[in-house]
PDB file of C-alpha atoms in Angstrom:
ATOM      1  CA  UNK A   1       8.059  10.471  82.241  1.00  0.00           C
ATOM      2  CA  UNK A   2       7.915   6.554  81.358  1.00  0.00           C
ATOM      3  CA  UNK A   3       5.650   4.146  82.388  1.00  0.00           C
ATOM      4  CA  UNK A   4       8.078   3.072  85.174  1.00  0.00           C
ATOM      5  CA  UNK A   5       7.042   6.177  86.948  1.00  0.00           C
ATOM      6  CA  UNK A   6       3.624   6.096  86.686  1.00  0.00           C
ATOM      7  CA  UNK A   7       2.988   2.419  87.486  1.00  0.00           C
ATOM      8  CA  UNK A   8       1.310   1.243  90.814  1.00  0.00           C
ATOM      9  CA  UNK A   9       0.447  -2.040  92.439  1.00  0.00           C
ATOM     10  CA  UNK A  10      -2.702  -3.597  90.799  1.00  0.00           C
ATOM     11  CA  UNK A  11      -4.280  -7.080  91.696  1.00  0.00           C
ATOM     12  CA  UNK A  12      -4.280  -9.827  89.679  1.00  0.00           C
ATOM     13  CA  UNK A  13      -6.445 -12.903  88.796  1.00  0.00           C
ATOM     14  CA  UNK A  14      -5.641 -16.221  87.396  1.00  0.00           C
ATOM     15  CA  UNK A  15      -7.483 -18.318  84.345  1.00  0.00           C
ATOM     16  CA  UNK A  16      -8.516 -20.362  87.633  1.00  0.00           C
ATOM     17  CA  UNK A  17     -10.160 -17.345  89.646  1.00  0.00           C
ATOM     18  CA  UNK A  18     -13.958 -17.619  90.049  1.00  0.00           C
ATOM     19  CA  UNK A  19     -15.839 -15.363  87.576  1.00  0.00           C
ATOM     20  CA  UNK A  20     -17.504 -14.180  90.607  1.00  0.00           C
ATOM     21  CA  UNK A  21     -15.000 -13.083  92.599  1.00  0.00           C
ATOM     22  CA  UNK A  22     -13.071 -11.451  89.767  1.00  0.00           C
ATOM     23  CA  UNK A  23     -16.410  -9.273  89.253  1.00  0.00           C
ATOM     24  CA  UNK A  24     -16.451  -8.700  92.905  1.00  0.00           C
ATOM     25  CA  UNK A  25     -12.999  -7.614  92.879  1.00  0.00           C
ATOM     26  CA  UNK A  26     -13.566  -5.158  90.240  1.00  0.00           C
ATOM     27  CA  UNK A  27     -16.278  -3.686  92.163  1.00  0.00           C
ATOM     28  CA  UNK A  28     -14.962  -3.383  95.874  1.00  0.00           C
ATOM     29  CA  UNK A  29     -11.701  -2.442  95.023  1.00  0.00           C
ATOM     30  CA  UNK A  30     -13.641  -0.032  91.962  1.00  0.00           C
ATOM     31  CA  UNK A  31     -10.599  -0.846  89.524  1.00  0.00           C
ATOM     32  CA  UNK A  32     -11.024   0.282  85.901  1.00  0.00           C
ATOM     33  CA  UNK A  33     -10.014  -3.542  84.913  1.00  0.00           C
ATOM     34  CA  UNK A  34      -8.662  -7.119  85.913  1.00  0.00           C
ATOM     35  CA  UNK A  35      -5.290  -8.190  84.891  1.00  0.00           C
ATOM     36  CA  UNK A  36      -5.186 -12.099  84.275  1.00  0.00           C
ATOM     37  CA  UNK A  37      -1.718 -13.273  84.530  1.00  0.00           C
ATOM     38  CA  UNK A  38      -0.294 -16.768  84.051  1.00  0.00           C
ATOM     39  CA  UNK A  39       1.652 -18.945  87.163  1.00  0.00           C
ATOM     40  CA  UNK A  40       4.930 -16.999  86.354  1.00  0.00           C
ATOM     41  CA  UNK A  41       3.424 -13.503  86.281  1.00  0.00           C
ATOM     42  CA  UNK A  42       3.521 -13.173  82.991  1.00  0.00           C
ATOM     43  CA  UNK A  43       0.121 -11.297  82.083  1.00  0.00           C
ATOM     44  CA  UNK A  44      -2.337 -12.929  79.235  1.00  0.00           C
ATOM     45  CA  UNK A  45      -4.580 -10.688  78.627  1.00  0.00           C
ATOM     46  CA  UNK A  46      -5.956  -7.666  80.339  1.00  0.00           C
ATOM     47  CA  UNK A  47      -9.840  -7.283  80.416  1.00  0.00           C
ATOM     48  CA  UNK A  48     -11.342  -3.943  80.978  1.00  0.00           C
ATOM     49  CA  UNK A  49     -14.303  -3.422  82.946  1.00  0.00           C
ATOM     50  CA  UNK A  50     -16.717  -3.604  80.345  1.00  0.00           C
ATOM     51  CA  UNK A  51     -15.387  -6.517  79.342  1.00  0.00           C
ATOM     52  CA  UNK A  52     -15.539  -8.489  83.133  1.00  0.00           C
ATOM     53  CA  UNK A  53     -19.544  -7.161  82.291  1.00  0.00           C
ATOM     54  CA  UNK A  54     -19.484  -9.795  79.677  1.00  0.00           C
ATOM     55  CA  UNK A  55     -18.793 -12.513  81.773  1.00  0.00           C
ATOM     56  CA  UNK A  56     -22.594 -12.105  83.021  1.00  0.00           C
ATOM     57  CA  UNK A  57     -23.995 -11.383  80.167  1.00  0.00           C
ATOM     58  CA  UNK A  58     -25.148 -14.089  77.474  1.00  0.00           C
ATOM     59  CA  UNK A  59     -23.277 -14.416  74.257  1.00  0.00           C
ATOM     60  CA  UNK A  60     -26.556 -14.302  71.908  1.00  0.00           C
ATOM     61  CA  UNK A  61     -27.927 -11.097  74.489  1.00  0.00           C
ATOM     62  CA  UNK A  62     -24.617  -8.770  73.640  1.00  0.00           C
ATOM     63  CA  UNK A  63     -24.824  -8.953  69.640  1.00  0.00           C
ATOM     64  CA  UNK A  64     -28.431  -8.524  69.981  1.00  0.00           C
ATOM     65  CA  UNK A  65     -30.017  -5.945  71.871  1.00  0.00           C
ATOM     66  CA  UNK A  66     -33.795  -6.703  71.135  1.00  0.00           C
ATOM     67  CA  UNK A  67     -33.144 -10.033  72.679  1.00  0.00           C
ATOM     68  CA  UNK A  68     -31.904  -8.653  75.964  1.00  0.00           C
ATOM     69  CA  UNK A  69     -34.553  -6.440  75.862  1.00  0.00           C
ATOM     70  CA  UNK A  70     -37.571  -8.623  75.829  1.00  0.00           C
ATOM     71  CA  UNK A  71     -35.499 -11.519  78.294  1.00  0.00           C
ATOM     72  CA  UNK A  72     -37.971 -10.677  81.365  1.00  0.00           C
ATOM     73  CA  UNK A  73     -35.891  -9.747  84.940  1.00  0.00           C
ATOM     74  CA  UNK A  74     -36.300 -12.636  86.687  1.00  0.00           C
ATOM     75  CA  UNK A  75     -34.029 -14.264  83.792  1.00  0.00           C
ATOM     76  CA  UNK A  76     -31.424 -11.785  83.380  1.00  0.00           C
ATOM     77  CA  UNK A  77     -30.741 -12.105  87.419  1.00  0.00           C
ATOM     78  CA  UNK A  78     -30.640 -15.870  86.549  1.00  0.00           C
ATOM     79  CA  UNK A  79     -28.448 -14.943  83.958  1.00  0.00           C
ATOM     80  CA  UNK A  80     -26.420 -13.010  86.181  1.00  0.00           C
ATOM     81  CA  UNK A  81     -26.178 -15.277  88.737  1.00  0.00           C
ATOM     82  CA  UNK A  82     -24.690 -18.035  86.258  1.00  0.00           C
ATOM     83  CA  UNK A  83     -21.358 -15.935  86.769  1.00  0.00           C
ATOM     84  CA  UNK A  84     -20.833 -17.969  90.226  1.00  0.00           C
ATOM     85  CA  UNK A  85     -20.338 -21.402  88.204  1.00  0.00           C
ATOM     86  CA  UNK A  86     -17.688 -19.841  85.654  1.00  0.00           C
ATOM     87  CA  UNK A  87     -14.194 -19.306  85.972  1.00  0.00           C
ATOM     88  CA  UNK A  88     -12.471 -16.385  84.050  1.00  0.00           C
ATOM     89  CA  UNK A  89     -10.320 -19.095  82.003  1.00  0.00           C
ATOM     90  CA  UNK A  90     -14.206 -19.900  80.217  1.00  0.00           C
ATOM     91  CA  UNK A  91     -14.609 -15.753  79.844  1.00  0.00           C
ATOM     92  CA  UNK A  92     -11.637 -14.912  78.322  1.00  0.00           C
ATOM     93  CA  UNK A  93     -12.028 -13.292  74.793  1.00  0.00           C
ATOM     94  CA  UNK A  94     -12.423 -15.582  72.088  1.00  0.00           C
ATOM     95  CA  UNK A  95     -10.702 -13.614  69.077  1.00  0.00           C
ATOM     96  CA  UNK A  96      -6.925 -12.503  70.280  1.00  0.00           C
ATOM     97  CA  UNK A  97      -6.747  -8.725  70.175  1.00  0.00           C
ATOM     98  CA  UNK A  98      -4.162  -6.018  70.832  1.00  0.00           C
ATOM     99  CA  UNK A  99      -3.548  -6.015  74.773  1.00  0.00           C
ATOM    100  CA  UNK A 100      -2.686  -2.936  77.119  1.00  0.00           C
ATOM    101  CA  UNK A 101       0.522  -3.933  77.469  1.00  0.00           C
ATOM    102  CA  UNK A 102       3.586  -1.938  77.676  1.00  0.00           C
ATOM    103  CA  UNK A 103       7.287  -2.451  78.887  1.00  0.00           C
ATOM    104  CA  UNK A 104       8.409   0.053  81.506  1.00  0.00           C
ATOM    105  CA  UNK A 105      10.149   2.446  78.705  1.00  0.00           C
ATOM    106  CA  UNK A 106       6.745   3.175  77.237  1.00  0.00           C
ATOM    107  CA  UNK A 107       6.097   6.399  76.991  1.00  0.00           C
ATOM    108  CA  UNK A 108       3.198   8.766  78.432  1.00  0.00           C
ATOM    109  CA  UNK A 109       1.726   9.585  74.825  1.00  0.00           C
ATOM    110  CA  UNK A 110       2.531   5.274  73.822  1.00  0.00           C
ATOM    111  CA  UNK A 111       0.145   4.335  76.826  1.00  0.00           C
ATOM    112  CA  UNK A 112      -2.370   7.068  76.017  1.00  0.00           C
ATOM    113  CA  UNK A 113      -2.723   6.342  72.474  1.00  0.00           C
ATOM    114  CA  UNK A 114      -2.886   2.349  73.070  1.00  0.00           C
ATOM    115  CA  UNK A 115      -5.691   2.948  75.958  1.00  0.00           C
ATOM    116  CA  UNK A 116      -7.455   5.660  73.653  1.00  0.00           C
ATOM    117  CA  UNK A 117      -6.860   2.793  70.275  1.00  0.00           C
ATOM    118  CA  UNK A 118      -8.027  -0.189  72.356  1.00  0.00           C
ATOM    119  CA  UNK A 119     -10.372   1.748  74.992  1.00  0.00           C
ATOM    120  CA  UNK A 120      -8.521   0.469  78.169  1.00  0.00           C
ATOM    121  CA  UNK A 121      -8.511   2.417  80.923  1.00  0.00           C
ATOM    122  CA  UNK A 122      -5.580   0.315  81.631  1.00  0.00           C
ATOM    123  CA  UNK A 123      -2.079  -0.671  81.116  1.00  0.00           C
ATOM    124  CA  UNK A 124      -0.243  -3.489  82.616  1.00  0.00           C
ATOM    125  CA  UNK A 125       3.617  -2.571  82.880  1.00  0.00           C
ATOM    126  CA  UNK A 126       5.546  -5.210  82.401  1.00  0.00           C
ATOM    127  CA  UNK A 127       9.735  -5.501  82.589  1.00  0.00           C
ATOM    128  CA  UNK A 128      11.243  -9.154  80.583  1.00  0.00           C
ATOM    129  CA  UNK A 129       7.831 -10.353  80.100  1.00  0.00           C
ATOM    130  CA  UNK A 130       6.654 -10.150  83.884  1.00  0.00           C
ATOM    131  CA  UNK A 131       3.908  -8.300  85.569  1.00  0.00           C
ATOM    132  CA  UNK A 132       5.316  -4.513  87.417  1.00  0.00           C
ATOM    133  CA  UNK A 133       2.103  -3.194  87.912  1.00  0.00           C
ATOM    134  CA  UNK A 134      -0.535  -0.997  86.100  1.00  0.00           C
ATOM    135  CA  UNK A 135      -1.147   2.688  84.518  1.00  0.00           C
ATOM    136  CA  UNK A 136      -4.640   3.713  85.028  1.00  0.00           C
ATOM    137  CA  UNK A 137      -6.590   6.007  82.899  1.00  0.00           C
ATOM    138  CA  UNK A 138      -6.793   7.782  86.231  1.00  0.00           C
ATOM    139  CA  UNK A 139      -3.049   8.120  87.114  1.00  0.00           C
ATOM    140  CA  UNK A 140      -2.518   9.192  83.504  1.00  0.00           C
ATOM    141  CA  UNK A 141      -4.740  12.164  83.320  1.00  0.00           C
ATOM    142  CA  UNK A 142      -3.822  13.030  86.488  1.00  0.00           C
ATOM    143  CA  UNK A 143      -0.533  13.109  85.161  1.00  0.00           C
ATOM    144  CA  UNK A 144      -1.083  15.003  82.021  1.00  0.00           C
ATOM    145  CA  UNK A 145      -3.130  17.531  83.884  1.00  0.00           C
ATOM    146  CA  UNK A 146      -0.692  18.248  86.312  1.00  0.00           C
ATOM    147  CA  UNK A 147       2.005  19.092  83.634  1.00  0.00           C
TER     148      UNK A 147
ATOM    149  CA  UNK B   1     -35.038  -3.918  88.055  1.00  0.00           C
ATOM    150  CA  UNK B   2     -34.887  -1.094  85.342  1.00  0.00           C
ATOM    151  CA  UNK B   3     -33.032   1.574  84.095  1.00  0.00           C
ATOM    152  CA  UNK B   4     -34.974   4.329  86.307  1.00  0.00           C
ATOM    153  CA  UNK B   5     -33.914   2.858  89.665  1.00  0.00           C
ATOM    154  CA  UNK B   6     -30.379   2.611  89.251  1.00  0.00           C
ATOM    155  CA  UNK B   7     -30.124   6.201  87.401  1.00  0.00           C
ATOM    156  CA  UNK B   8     -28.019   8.291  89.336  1.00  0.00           C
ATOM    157  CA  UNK B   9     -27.162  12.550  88.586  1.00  0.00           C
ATOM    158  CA  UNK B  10     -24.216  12.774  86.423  1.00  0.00           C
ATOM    159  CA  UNK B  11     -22.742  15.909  85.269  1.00  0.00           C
ATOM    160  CA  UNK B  12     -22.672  16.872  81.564  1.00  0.00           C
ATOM    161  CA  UNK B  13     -20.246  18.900  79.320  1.00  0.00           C
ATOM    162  CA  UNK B  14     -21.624  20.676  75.995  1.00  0.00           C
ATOM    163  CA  UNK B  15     -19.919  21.080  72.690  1.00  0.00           C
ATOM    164  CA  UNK B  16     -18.462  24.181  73.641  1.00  0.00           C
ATOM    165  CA  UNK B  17     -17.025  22.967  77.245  1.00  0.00           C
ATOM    166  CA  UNK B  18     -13.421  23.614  76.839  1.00  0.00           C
ATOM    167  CA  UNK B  19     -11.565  19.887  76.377  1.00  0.00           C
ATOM    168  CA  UNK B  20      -9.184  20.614  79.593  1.00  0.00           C
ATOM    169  CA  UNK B  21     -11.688  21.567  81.554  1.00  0.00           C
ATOM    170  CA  UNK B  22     -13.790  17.890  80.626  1.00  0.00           C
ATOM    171  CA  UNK B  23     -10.353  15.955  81.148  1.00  0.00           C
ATOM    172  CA  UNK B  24     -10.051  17.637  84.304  1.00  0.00           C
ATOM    173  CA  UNK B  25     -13.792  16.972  85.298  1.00  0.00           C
ATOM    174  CA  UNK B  26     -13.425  13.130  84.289  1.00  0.00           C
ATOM    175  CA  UNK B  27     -10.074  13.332  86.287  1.00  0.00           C
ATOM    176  CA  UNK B  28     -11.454  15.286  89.441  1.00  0.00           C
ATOM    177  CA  UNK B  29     -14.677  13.779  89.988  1.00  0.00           C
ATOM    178  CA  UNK B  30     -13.173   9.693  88.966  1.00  0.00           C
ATOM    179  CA  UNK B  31     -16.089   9.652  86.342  1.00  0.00           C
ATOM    180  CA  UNK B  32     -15.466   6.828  83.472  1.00  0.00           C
ATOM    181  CA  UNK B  33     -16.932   9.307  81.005  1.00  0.00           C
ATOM    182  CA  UNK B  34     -18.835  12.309  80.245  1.00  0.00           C
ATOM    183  CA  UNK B  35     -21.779  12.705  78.901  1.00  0.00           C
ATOM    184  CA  UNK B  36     -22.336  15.648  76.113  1.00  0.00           C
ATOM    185  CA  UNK B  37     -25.575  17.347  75.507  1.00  0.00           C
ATOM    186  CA  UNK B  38     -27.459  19.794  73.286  1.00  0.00           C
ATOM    187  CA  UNK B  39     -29.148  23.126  74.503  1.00  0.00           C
ATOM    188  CA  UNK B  40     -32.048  20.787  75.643  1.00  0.00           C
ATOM    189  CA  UNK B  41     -30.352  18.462  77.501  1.00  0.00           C
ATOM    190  CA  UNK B  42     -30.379  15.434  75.016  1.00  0.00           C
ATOM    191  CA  UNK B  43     -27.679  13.512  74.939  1.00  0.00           C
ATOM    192  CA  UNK B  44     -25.769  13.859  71.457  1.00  0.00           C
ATOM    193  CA  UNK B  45     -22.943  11.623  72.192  1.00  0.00           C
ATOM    194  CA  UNK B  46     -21.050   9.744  75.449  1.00  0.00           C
ATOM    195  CA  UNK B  47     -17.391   9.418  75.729  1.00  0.00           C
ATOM    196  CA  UNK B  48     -15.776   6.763  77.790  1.00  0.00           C
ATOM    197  CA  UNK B  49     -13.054   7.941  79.470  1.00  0.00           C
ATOM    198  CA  UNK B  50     -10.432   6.329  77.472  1.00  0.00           C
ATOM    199  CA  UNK B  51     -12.134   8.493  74.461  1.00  0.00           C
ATOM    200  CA  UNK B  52     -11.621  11.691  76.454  1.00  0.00           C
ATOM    201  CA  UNK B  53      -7.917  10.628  76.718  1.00  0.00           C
ATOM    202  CA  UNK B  54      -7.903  10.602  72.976  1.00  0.00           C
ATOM    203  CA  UNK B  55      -8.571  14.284  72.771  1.00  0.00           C
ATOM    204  CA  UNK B  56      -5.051  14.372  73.995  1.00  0.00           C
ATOM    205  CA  UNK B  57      -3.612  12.308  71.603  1.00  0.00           C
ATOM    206  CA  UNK B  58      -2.580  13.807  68.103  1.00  0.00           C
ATOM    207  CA  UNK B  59      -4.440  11.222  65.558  1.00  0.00           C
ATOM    208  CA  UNK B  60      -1.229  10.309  63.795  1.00  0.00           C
ATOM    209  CA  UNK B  61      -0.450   8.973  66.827  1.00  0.00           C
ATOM    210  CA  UNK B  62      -3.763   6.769  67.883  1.00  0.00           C
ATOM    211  CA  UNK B  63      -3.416   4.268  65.262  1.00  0.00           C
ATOM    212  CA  UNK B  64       0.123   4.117  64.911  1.00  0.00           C
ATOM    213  CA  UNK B  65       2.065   3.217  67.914  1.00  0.00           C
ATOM    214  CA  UNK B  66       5.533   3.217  66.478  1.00  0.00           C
ATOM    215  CA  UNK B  67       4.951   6.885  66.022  1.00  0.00           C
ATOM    216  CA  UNK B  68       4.056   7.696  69.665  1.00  0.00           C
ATOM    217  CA  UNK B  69       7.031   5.943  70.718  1.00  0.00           C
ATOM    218  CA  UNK B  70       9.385   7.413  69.050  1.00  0.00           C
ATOM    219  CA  UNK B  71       7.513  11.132  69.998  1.00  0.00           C
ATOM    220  CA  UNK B  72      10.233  11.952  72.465  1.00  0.00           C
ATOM    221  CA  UNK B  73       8.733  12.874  75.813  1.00  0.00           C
ATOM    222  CA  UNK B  74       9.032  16.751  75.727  1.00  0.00           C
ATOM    223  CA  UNK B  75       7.151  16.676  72.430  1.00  0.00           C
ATOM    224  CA  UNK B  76       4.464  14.535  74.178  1.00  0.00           C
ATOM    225  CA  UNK B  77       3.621  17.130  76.901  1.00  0.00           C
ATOM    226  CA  UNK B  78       3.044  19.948  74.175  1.00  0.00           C
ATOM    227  CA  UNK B  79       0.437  17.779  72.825  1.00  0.00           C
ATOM    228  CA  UNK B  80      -0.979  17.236  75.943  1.00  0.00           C
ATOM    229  CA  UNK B  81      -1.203  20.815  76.941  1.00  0.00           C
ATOM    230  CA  UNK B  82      -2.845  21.384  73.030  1.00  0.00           C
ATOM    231  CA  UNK B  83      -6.064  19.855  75.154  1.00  0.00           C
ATOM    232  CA  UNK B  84      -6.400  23.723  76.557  1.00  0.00           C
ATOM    233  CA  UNK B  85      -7.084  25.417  72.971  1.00  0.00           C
ATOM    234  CA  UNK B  86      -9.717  22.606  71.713  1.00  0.00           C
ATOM    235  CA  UNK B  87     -13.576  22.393  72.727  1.00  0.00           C
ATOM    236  CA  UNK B  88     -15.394  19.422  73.296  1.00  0.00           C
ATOM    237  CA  UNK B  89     -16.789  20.149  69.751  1.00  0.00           C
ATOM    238  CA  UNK B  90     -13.457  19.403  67.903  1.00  0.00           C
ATOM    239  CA  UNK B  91     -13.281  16.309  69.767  1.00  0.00           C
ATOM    240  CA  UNK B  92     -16.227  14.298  68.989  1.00  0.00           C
ATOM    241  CA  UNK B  93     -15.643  10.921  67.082  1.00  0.00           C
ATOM    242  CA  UNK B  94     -15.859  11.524  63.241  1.00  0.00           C
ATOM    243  CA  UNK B  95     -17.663   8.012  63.056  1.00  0.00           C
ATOM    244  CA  UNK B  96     -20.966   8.052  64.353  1.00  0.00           C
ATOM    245  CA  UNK B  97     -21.675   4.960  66.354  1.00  0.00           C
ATOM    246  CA  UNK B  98     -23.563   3.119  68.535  1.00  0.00           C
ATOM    247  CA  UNK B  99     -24.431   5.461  71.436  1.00  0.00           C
ATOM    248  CA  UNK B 100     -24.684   4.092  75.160  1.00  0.00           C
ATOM    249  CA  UNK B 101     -27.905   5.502  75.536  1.00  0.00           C
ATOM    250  CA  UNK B 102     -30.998   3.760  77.200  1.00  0.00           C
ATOM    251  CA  UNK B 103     -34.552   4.521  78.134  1.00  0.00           C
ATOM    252  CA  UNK B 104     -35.598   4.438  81.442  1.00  0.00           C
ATOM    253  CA  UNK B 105     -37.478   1.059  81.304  1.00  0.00           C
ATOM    254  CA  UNK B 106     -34.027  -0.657  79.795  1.00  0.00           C
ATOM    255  CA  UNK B 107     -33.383  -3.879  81.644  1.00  0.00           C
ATOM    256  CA  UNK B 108     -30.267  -4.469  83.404  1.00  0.00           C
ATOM    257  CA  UNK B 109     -29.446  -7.101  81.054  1.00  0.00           C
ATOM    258  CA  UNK B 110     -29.920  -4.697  78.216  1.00  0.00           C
ATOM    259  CA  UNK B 111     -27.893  -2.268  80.029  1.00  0.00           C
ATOM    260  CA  UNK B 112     -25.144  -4.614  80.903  1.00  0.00           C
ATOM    261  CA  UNK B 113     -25.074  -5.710  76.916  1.00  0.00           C
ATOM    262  CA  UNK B 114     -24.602  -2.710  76.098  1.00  0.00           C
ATOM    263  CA  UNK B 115     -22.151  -1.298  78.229  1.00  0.00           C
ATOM    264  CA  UNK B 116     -20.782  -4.783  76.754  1.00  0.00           C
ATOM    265  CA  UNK B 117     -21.182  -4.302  73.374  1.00  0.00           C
ATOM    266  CA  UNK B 118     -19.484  -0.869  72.581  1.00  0.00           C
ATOM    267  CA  UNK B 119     -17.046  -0.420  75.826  1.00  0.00           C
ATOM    268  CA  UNK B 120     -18.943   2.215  77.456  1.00  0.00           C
ATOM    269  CA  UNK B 121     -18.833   2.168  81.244  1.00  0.00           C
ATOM    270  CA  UNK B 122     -21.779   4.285  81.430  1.00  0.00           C
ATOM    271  CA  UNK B 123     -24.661   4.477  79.844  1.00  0.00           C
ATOM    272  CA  UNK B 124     -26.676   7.524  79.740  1.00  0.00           C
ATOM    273  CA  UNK B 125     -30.439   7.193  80.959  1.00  0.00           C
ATOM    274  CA  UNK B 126     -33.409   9.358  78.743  1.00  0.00           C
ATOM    275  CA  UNK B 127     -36.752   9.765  79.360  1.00  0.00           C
ATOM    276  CA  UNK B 128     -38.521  11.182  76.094  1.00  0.00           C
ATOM    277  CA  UNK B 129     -35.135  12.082  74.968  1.00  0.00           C
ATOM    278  CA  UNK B 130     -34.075  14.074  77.823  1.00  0.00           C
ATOM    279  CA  UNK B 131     -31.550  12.793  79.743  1.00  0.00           C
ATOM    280  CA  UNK B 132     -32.331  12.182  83.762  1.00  0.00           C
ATOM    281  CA  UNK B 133     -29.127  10.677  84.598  1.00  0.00           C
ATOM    282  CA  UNK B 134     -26.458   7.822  84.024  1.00  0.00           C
ATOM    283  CA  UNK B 135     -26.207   4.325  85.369  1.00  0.00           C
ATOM    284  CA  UNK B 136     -22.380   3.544  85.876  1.00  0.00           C
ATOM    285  CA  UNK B 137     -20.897   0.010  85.257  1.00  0.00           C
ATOM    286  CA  UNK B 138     -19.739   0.535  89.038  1.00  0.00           C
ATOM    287  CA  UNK B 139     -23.503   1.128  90.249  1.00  0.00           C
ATOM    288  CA  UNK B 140     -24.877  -1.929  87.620  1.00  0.00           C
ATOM    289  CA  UNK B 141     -22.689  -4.552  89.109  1.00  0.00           C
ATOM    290  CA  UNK B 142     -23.222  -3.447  92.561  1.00  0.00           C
ATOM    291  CA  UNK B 143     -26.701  -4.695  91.924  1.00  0.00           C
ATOM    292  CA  UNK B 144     -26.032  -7.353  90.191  1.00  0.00           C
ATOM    293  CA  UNK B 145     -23.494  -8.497  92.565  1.00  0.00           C
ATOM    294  CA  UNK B 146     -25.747  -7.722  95.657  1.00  0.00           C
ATOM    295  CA  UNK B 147     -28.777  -9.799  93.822  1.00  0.00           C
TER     296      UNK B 147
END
């Protein structure tokens, strides 16, 4: 079993996509994650749930919890609201990391250990550099349950 | 906004819960992690589900992805199926960390930051250190998408 087998349609977003809708995405469609690909399919960087969080959530409020504890609600909505004016190109990740990415050979134990190293509960599947699909956490147990 | 009104049941595993039978209950019920707790119903740790995954995954194998790759596939499901002779207990992160834990008067902000901050799509919801439920990253930006 390879990640050819296991990999599914997923929707993408582009550096250009609203921060908005890519959070709205995320939640009507519940994915575990957003893949952001480039105009040739190519994907840059896969952001896990948690991580499309950020996008609403001030830089000096996530190092520091005491700050977003004492910001009063009516400023953390205002906070979260400021998501509509951003695009994901001003969200990405600042320091480049490992990404869940894995070429169609991978195999199952490959795309468990890199979700499990870089806590993605995705994988984007990718064959000469361009965008197949995904593996979700989800398929994957299912997968290793079944066996 | 707080903590207590987005709290929703969630259902817990204990140290002793068999690790196939929490993969299966993360699998079966789409959680994105489980919660563990003591004999009183604290909360002594919360694994995202891409940690649960990792109780699959032979440690020589998490930080080394050469080594998983080259695990041919057969191999691969026997360490999968080793899950079924491990408890929960043998599977809790050697590291002690931050825990995605919150009172019930956390802010959504504060929730969101840390969900954030340490990867955790759930965050686990105490009153006087009991825990009375978890607030999902699904069920946090519902509301913050809906405000």
């Amino acid at each position: 079993m390879r990640a050819r087998d296991l990999v599914s349609d997923f929707p993408t977003v582009t550096l250009d996509t609203p921060a908005l809708e890519a959070a709205r995405l995320l939640a009507d469609r519940d994915l575990p994650g957003l893949i952001v690909v480039d105009d040739r399919n190519r994907p840059l960087t896969i952001l896990p749930g948690t991580q499309v969080l950020r996008l609403a959530v001030p830089r000096y409020c996530q190092d520091d919890p005491a700050l977003a504890r004492v910001v009063d609600e009516a400023h953390a909505d205002a906070f979260m609201r400021a998501l509509g004016s951003k695009t994901v190109r001003e969200c990405m990740p600042e320091q480049p990391r490992e990404l869940a990415i894995a070429g169609s050979h991978a195999t199952v134990l490959e795309m468990a250990a890199l979700m499990a190293r870089i806590h993605s509960p995705l994988v984007a599947v990718v064959d000469s550099g361009r965008l197949v699909g995904a593996v979700t956490l989800r398929a994957l147990l299912d997968h290793v349950l079944a066996a």
